[in-house]
Amino acid sequence: GKITLVGSGPGDPDLLTVKALKLLQDPNALVICDRLVSEEIRDLVKGEMKVARKLPGCADLAQEEIYWWAYQGLKAGKHVIRLKIGD
């Protein structure tokens, strides 16, 4: 598998790049994000999505969860999309 880092920008789906939108709409991809990515952006995902529970005081646990999901997806030969807020 492979992993791609995608920025969701300020959260408005109209501001995503064409490439980012194509990646999010790939039904075979595994998209990993956290709860800070806007719901409007998350609604664009067509494949499997996992949302980390990044809460105050739990950032380390959430990051470990993200690493584990990414590792599992890569091991399974999936295209893993790490979706983050911002550019």
XYZ file of N, CA and C in Angstrom:
261
model
N 0.818 -1.192 0.000
C 0.000 0.000 0.000
C 0.858 1.249 0.000
N 0.183 2.356 0.001
C 0.870 3.638 0.058
C 0.048 4.596 0.906
N 0.694 5.680 1.331
C 0.019 6.661 2.163
C 0.186 8.042 1.529
N -0.890 8.826 1.571
C -0.883 10.181 1.030
C -1.415 11.126 2.091
N -0.721 12.230 2.294
C -1.156 13.259 3.223
C -1.984 14.285 2.447
N -3.206 14.539 2.922
C -4.108 15.483 2.259
C -4.564 16.520 3.275
N -4.463 17.797 2.899
C -4.953 18.876 3.750
C -6.387 19.214 3.379
N -7.224 19.405 4.396
C -8.636 19.716 4.133
C -8.888 21.217 4.062
N -7.823 22.018 4.144
C -7.983 23.465 4.086
C -8.762 23.963 5.298
N -9.485 25.085 5.132
C -10.227 25.657 6.255
C -11.547 24.940 6.559
N -11.884 23.907 5.786
C -13.088 23.129 6.084
C -14.209 23.270 5.081
N -14.056 24.160 4.112
C -15.072 24.365 3.084
C -14.786 23.421 1.912
N -15.704 22.504 1.588
C -15.458 21.561 0.498
C -15.162 22.228 -0.847
N -15.691 23.421 -1.069
C -15.447 24.123 -2.334
C -14.000 24.576 -2.473
N -13.235 24.567 -1.386
C -11.851 25.017 -1.431
C -10.843 23.877 -1.532
N -11.318 22.632 -1.580
C -10.417 21.494 -1.758
C -9.808 21.527 -3.156
N -8.602 20.996 -3.283
C -8.037 20.849 -4.624
C -8.771 19.724 -5.352
N -8.677 19.736 -6.668
C -9.294 18.674 -7.471
C -8.689 17.325 -7.092
N -7.385 17.291 -6.889
C -6.694 16.046 -6.522
C -7.188 15.533 -5.170
N -7.324 16.438 -4.191
C -7.805 16.026 -2.864
C -9.195 15.427 -2.966
N -10.068 16.046 -3.728
C -11.427 15.541 -3.890
C -11.419 14.153 -4.525
N -10.595 13.949 -5.550
C -10.498 12.627 -6.194
C -10.036 11.565 -5.202
N -9.044 11.903 -4.386
C -8.538 10.942 -3.405
C -9.604 10.584 -2.379
N -10.329 11.583 -1.884
C -11.362 11.331 -0.874
C -12.514 10.505 -1.432
N -12.751 10.587 -2.726
C -13.875 9.870 -3.324
C -13.489 8.501 -3.881
N -12.261 8.079 -3.639
C -11.834 6.742 -4.058
C -12.477 5.707 -3.124
N -13.355 4.854 -3.653
C -14.052 3.891 -2.792
C -13.141 2.816 -2.201
N -11.936 2.672 -2.730
C -11.006 1.657 -2.229
C -10.012 2.196 -1.207
N -10.043 3.493 -0.956
C -9.083 4.111 -0.034
C -9.552 3.994 1.413
N -8.598 4.064 2.312
C -8.862 4.155 3.740
C -8.485 5.566 4.159
N -9.468 6.357 4.560
C -9.236 7.741 4.967
C -9.177 7.785 6.497
N -8.087 8.345 7.011
C -7.900 8.474 8.452
C -7.837 9.966 8.779
N -8.713 10.405 9.667
C -8.720 11.816 10.067
C -9.038 11.908 11.551
N -9.127 13.133 12.051
C -9.564 13.324 13.425
C -10.811 14.190 13.418
N -11.391 14.376 14.571
C -12.678 15.054 14.662
C -12.609 16.528 14.290
N -11.395 17.086 14.156
C -11.242 18.486 13.792
C -11.509 18.751 12.315
N -11.465 17.712 11.479
C -11.811 17.861 10.064
C -13.321 18.063 9.984
N -13.753 19.067 9.227
C -15.175 19.417 9.190
C -16.042 18.263 8.698
N -17.251 18.227 9.190
C -18.208 17.202 8.777
C -18.483 17.292 7.278
N -18.495 18.503 6.731
C -18.733 18.683 5.290
C -17.645 18.013 4.463
N -16.418 18.077 4.925
C -15.315 17.397 4.227
C -15.432 15.890 4.427
N -15.691 15.457 5.657
C -15.813 14.009 5.924
C -16.944 13.394 5.115
N -17.996 14.146 4.845
C -19.128 13.633 4.065
C -18.749 13.308 2.619
N -17.630 13.806 2.145
C -17.187 13.547 0.769
C -16.518 12.183 0.606
N -16.131 11.564 1.711
C -15.406 10.286 1.664
C -16.326 9.176 1.191
N -15.871 8.443 0.176
C -16.669 7.343 -0.396
C -16.206 5.975 0.086
N -14.992 5.877 0.564
C -14.472 4.590 1.039
C -14.582 4.486 2.547
N -13.736 3.651 3.104
C -13.710 3.464 4.550
C -13.076 4.679 5.221
N -13.647 5.108 6.344
C -13.095 6.242 7.076
C -13.004 5.900 8.553
N -11.888 6.295 9.136
C -11.692 6.128 10.573
C -11.390 7.512 11.147
N -12.106 7.858 12.223
C -11.953 9.166 12.847
C -11.348 8.982 14.237
N -10.162 9.549 14.432
C -9.476 9.444 15.723
C -10.173 10.328 16.751
N -10.140 9.871 17.973
C -10.791 10.600 19.062
C -9.794 11.529 19.751
N -9.342 12.527 19.021
C -8.402 13.494 19.609
C -9.161 14.432 20.525
N -9.000 14.222 21.798
C -9.635 15.058 22.812
C -8.552 15.620 23.724
N -8.824 16.726 24.414
C -7.814 17.271 25.327
C -7.326 16.202 26.310
N -6.020 16.081 26.403
C -5.426 15.109 27.311
C -5.275 13.720 26.727
N -5.792 13.491 25.534
C -5.747 12.158 24.918
C -5.028 12.159 23.569
N -4.293 13.208 23.269
C -3.661 13.334 21.950
C -2.698 12.182 21.667
N -1.937 11.750 22.658
C -0.973 10.672 22.440
C -1.676 9.366 22.086
N -2.755 9.058 22.796
C -3.514 7.838 22.495
C -4.126 7.898 21.108
N -4.664 9.055 20.745
C -5.265 9.209 19.418
C -4.208 9.055 18.333
N -3.019 9.591 18.564
C -1.953 9.469 17.567
C -1.539 8.018 17.407
N -1.454 7.281 18.485
C -1.141 5.854 18.400
C -2.222 5.114 17.600
N -3.474 5.499 17.818
C -4.592 4.909 17.076
C -4.425 5.188 15.577
N -4.067 6.399 15.223
C -3.850 6.766 13.819
C -2.713 5.944 13.224
N -1.608 5.829 13.952
C -0.478 5.023 13.463
C -0.902 3.578 13.228
N -1.662 3.016 14.155
C -2.092 1.630 14.048
C -2.988 1.429 12.828
N -3.973 2.310 12.646
C -4.866 2.210 11.482
C -4.081 2.319 10.176
N -3.131 3.264 10.134
C -2.332 3.435 8.921
C -1.510 2.175 8.645
N -0.893 1.651 9.673
C -0.096 0.423 9.523
C -0.958 -0.723 9.003
N -2.127 -0.905 9.587
C -3.020 -1.985 9.164
C -3.460 -1.802 7.713
N -3.798 -0.579 7.337
C -4.205 -0.302 5.965
C -3.092 -0.563 4.968
N -1.883 -0.113 5.299
C -0.738 -0.344 4.422
C -0.436 -1.830 4.297
N -0.501 -2.524 5.416
C -0.249 -3.972 5.416
C -1.256 -4.707 4.534
N -2.484 -4.181 4.473
C -3.534 -4.791 3.655
C -3.456 -4.348 2.192
N -2.465 -3.509 1.866
C -2.291 -3.074 0.480
C -3.194 -1.914 0.074
N -3.778 -1.234 1.031
C -4.694 -0.128 0.725
C -3.940 1.177 0.484
N -4.629 2.077 -0.198
C -4.154 3.451 -0.302
C -4.716 4.169 0.921
N -3.848 4.539 1.833
C -4.241 5.215 3.064
C -4.138 6.725 2.840
N -5.207 7.425 3.112
C -5.248 8.878 3.005
C -5.271 9.440 4.418
N -4.231 10.158 4.792
C -4.201 10.819 6.106
C -4.720 12.235 5.888
N -5.951 12.463 6.287
C -6.641 13.738 6.080
C -6.467 14.604 7.312
N -5.864 15.775 7.123
C -5.604 16.691 8.241
C -6.252 18.035 7.981
N -6.541 18.762 9.064
C -7.085 20.098 8.885
C -5.967 21.015 8.363
N -6.348 22.072 7.693
C -5.381 23.045 7.188
C -4.848 22.656 5.821
N -3.851 23.408 5.407
C -3.279 23.206 4.062
C -2.127 22.302 4.098
